[in-house]
């Protein structure tokens, strides 16, 4: 399609008349150019005349002239047999003269040039669409991926994460068997009241909730839930709370994160659109593997404020349903605020900021659920 910038074409065909093109003319072997006009008369002879004096400079049958192709807005050059040349930026003028000889065909670069305004609009649309995909499609993809996730994925993710924590930071719990038993019983009763826990009671292969006691070491006072329902409670948190009702309030909060599938959502949000598309498409090879590898990132992800609010409300409702104190999670938050202040620690507090608003709202909601308002 596009030709070399200065490839030439010998015109051979019918005659064009009555057109004048402004440009510059150079005598053979002379560098300096003078303003000139090119015209074609009724007999088909192309003549170049001095723009000021009208003096005839070169003339030749137009059909025999060698004319450079149109390339973007580069000036066109016309070579005469006598060695002189005529150069013009009036590409359209030359095209008008050439049209009867060439038909509608023109260079690719020229096409792009003409296309530019539409091209800019097109590129802008593509960019806007990409931004749109990230702002609006990712949340949708996350929801689809959560629905499309087979139970084995969170199970594998949780199992490998717990194994790696056991190999690095955790020590076996130092809590007495009686203390563990009483907390585990309370936890089981809470779990059995949730849709997920209830399903596990009737369908043996359905993922259930499990409570794991560990000495947290560097993780300190902490409790967290993995996406398959594995809940981990550190001795340090049990000691800090010094009240098993508060601990159960915290566990009910963690169960809330699992019921609402917060960690899976958070993980998928961090994985990005391409990994999600592969996962949804069933490409276990790369998409799911990427996400599984990022399972360890679960610990460093913190939930959004709205996810925390949801888990707090879940704790209030679940504790009330179980006939326990719905204010327990609120009181626990007050406790960590008073005991830990705003120490910069990587513990339950750093991922669960006990802001005054959060405490007030949780206690208010507990009163509402308990029918005190
Ligand atoms: Zn939480």
PDB file of N, CA, C and O in Angstrom, residues 7-37:
ATOM      1  N   UNK A   7       9.481   7.506  -3.982  1.00  0.00           N
ATOM      2  CA  UNK A   7       9.318   6.682  -5.176  1.00  0.00           C
ATOM      3  C   UNK A   7       8.498   7.493  -6.176  1.00  0.00           C
ATOM      4  O   UNK A   7       7.712   8.350  -5.791  1.00  0.00           O
ATOM      5  N   UNK A   8       8.697   7.260  -7.427  1.00  0.00           N
ATOM      6  CA  UNK A   8       8.046   8.103  -8.432  1.00  0.00           C
ATOM      7  C   UNK A   8       7.076   7.314  -9.261  1.00  0.00           C
ATOM      8  O   UNK A   8       7.083   6.093  -9.270  1.00  0.00           O
ATOM      9  N   UNK A   9       6.246   8.048  -9.949  1.00  0.00           N
ATOM     10  CA  UNK A   9       5.209   7.433 -10.748  1.00  0.00           C
ATOM     11  C   UNK A   9       5.157   8.162 -12.082  1.00  0.00           C
ATOM     12  O   UNK A   9       5.177   9.392 -12.120  1.00  0.00           O
ATOM     13  N   UNK A  10       5.157   7.412 -13.114  1.00  0.00           N
ATOM     14  CA  UNK A  10       5.037   8.046 -14.422  1.00  0.00           C
ATOM     15  C   UNK A  10       3.558   8.106 -14.771  1.00  0.00           C
ATOM     16  O   UNK A  10       2.880   7.087 -14.788  1.00  0.00           O
ATOM     17  N   UNK A  11       3.093   9.347 -14.969  1.00  0.00           N
ATOM     18  CA  UNK A  11       1.683   9.529 -15.277  1.00  0.00           C
ATOM     19  C   UNK A  11       1.445   9.150 -16.733  1.00  0.00           C
ATOM     20  O   UNK A  11       2.190   9.532 -17.608  1.00  0.00           O
ATOM     21  N   UNK A  12       0.420   8.385 -16.945  1.00  0.00           N
ATOM     22  CA  UNK A  12       0.148   7.964 -18.322  1.00  0.00           C
ATOM     23  C   UNK A  12      -1.349   7.795 -18.463  1.00  0.00           C
ATOM     24  O   UNK A  12      -1.918   6.840 -17.964  1.00  0.00           O
ATOM     25  N   UNK A  13      -2.008   8.769 -19.079  1.00  0.00           N
ATOM     26  CA  UNK A  13      -3.453   8.644 -19.190  1.00  0.00           C
ATOM     27  C   UNK A  13      -4.087   9.939 -19.657  1.00  0.00           C
ATOM     28  O   UNK A  13      -3.415  10.771 -20.260  1.00  0.00           O
ATOM     29  N   UNK A  14      -5.390  10.123 -19.375  1.00  0.00           N
ATOM     30  CA  UNK A  14      -6.095  11.316 -19.860  1.00  0.00           C
ATOM     31  C   UNK A  14      -5.560  12.602 -19.231  1.00  0.00           C
ATOM     32  O   UNK A  14      -4.770  12.574 -18.312  1.00  0.00           O
ATOM     33  N   UNK A  15      -6.052  13.693 -19.742  1.00  0.00           N
ATOM     34  CA  UNK A  15      -5.479  14.991 -19.388  1.00  0.00           C
ATOM     35  C   UNK A  15      -6.377  15.741 -18.408  1.00  0.00           C
ATOM     36  O   UNK A  15      -7.594  15.686 -18.487  1.00  0.00           O
ATOM     37  N   UNK A  16      -5.746  16.409 -17.475  1.00  0.00           N
ATOM     38  CA  UNK A  16      -6.475  17.232 -16.515  1.00  0.00           C
ATOM     39  C   UNK A  16      -6.211  18.680 -16.854  1.00  0.00           C
ATOM     40  O   UNK A  16      -5.130  19.024 -17.290  1.00  0.00           O
ATOM     41  N   UNK A  17      -7.189  19.521 -16.675  1.00  0.00           N
ATOM     42  CA  UNK A  17      -6.952  20.922 -17.005  1.00  0.00           C
ATOM     43  C   UNK A  17      -7.523  21.858 -15.956  1.00  0.00           C
ATOM     44  O   UNK A  17      -8.288  21.443 -15.109  1.00  0.00           O
ATOM     45  N   UNK A  18      -7.071  23.144 -16.046  1.00  0.00           N
ATOM     46  CA  UNK A  18      -7.677  24.201 -15.257  1.00  0.00           C
ATOM     47  C   UNK A  18      -7.336  24.215 -13.781  1.00  0.00           C
ATOM     48  O   UNK A  18      -8.079  24.788 -12.989  1.00  0.00           O
ATOM     49  N   UNK A  19      -6.224  23.612 -13.373  1.00  0.00           N
ATOM     50  CA  UNK A  19      -5.865  23.634 -11.951  1.00  0.00           C
ATOM     51  C   UNK A  19      -4.546  24.370 -11.777  1.00  0.00           C
ATOM     52  O   UNK A  19      -3.638  24.211 -12.582  1.00  0.00           O
ATOM     53  N   UNK A  20      -4.450  25.112 -10.679  1.00  0.00           N
ATOM     54  CA  UNK A  20      -3.188  25.795 -10.377  1.00  0.00           C
ATOM     55  C   UNK A  20      -2.739  25.399  -8.976  1.00  0.00           C
ATOM     56  O   UNK A  20      -3.534  25.410  -8.044  1.00  0.00           O
ATOM     57  N   UNK A  21      -1.467  25.013  -8.847  1.00  0.00           N
ATOM     58  CA  UNK A  21      -0.916  24.600  -7.556  1.00  0.00           C
ATOM     59  C   UNK A  21       0.278  25.482  -7.236  1.00  0.00           C
ATOM     60  O   UNK A  21       1.170  25.661  -8.070  1.00  0.00           O
ATOM     61  N   UNK A  22       0.270  26.051  -5.994  1.00  0.00           N
ATOM     62  CA  UNK A  22       1.378  26.914  -5.567  1.00  0.00           C
ATOM     63  C   UNK A  22       2.509  26.048  -5.002  1.00  0.00           C
ATOM     64  O   UNK A  22       2.241  25.034  -4.348  1.00  0.00           O
ATOM     65  N   UNK A  23       3.797  26.477  -5.233  1.00  0.00           N
ATOM     66  CA  UNK A  23       4.903  25.705  -4.681  1.00  0.00           C
ATOM     67  C   UNK A  23       6.229  26.416  -4.897  1.00  0.00           C
ATOM     68  O   UNK A  23       6.276  27.643  -5.061  1.00  0.00           O
ATOM     69  N   UNK A  24       7.306  25.638  -4.882  1.00  0.00           N
ATOM     70  CA  UNK A  24       8.656  26.175  -5.056  1.00  0.00           C
ATOM     71  C   UNK A  24       9.301  25.446  -6.222  1.00  0.00           C
ATOM     72  O   UNK A  24       9.188  24.230  -6.348  1.00  0.00           O
ATOM     73  N   UNK A  25      10.030  26.194  -7.033  1.00  0.00           N
ATOM     74  CA  UNK A  25      10.697  25.584  -8.199  1.00  0.00           C
ATOM     75  C   UNK A  25      12.190  25.710  -8.069  1.00  0.00           C
ATOM     76  O   UNK A  25      12.701  26.723  -7.577  1.00  0.00           O
ATOM     77  N   UNK A  26      12.914  24.671  -8.453  1.00  0.00           N
ATOM     78  CA  UNK A  26      14.384  24.715  -8.436  1.00  0.00           C
ATOM     79  C   UNK A  26      14.898  24.428  -9.839  1.00  0.00           C
ATOM     80  O   UNK A  26      14.489  23.436 -10.445  1.00  0.00           O
ATOM     81  N   UNK A  27      15.813  25.297 -10.279  1.00  0.00           N
ATOM     82  CA  UNK A  27      16.474  25.049 -11.564  1.00  0.00           C
ATOM     83  C   UNK A  27      17.397  23.850 -11.390  1.00  0.00           C
ATOM     84  O   UNK A  27      17.808  23.540 -10.283  1.00  0.00           O
ATOM     85  N   UNK A  28      17.774  23.160 -12.489  1.00  0.00           N
ATOM     86  CA  UNK A  28      18.648  21.987 -12.360  1.00  0.00           C
ATOM     87  C   UNK A  28      19.949  22.347 -11.644  1.00  0.00           C
ATOM     88  O   UNK A  28      20.587  23.341 -11.982  1.00  0.00           O
ATOM     89  N   UNK A  29      20.302  21.579 -10.624  1.00  0.00           N
ATOM     90  CA  UNK A  29      21.561  21.760  -9.915  1.00  0.00           C
ATOM     91  C   UNK A  29      21.637  22.996  -9.042  1.00  0.00           C
ATOM     92  O   UNK A  29      22.696  23.336  -8.527  1.00  0.00           O
ATOM     93  N   UNK A  30      20.526  23.707  -8.819  1.00  0.00           N
ATOM     94  CA  UNK A  30      20.538  24.913  -7.991  1.00  0.00           C
ATOM     95  C   UNK A  30      19.793  24.608  -6.688  1.00  0.00           C
ATOM     96  O   UNK A  30      18.677  24.094  -6.714  1.00  0.00           O
ATOM     97  N   UNK A  31      20.417  24.966  -5.559  1.00  0.00           N
ATOM     98  CA  UNK A  31      19.796  24.638  -4.278  1.00  0.00           C
ATOM     99  C   UNK A  31      18.655  25.599  -3.951  1.00  0.00           C
ATOM    100  O   UNK A  31      17.652  25.217  -3.355  1.00  0.00           O
ATOM    101  N   UNK A  32      18.831  26.872  -4.327  1.00  0.00           N
ATOM    102  CA  UNK A  32      17.861  27.884  -3.946  1.00  0.00           C
ATOM    103  C   UNK A  32      16.585  27.737  -4.777  1.00  0.00           C
ATOM    104  O   UNK A  32      16.628  27.541  -5.987  1.00  0.00           O
ATOM    105  N   UNK A  33      15.448  27.816  -4.092  1.00  0.00           N
ATOM    106  CA  UNK A  33      14.175  27.639  -4.787  1.00  0.00           C
ATOM    107  C   UNK A  33      13.464  28.978  -4.891  1.00  0.00           C
ATOM    108  O   UNK A  33      13.694  29.879  -4.095  1.00  0.00           O
ATOM    109  N   UNK A  34      12.601  29.115  -5.877  1.00  0.00           N
ATOM    110  CA  UNK A  34      11.803  30.339  -5.977  1.00  0.00           C
ATOM    111  C   UNK A  34      10.321  29.988  -6.015  1.00  0.00           C
ATOM    112  O   UNK A  34       9.940  28.933  -6.535  1.00  0.00           O
ATOM    113  N   UNK A  35       9.499  30.904  -5.463  1.00  0.00           N
ATOM    114  CA  UNK A  35       8.055  30.652  -5.484  1.00  0.00           C
ATOM    115  C   UNK A  35       7.561  30.536  -6.924  1.00  0.00           C
ATOM    116  O   UNK A  35       7.952  31.342  -7.773  1.00  0.00           O
ATOM    117  N   UNK A  36       6.700  29.516  -7.154  1.00  0.00           N
ATOM    118  CA  UNK A  36       6.246  29.282  -8.528  1.00  0.00           C
ATOM    119  C   UNK A  36       4.849  28.681  -8.509  1.00  0.00           C
ATOM    120  O   UNK A  36       4.339  28.302  -7.456  1.00  0.00           O
ATOM    121  N   UNK A  37       4.221  28.656  -9.687  1.00  0.00           N
ATOM    122  CA  UNK A  37       2.884  28.059  -9.816  1.00  0.00           C
ATOM    123  C   UNK A  37       2.910  26.990 -10.895  1.00  0.00           C
ATOM    124  O   UNK A  37       3.487  27.183 -11.948  1.00  0.00           O
TER     125      UNK A  37
END
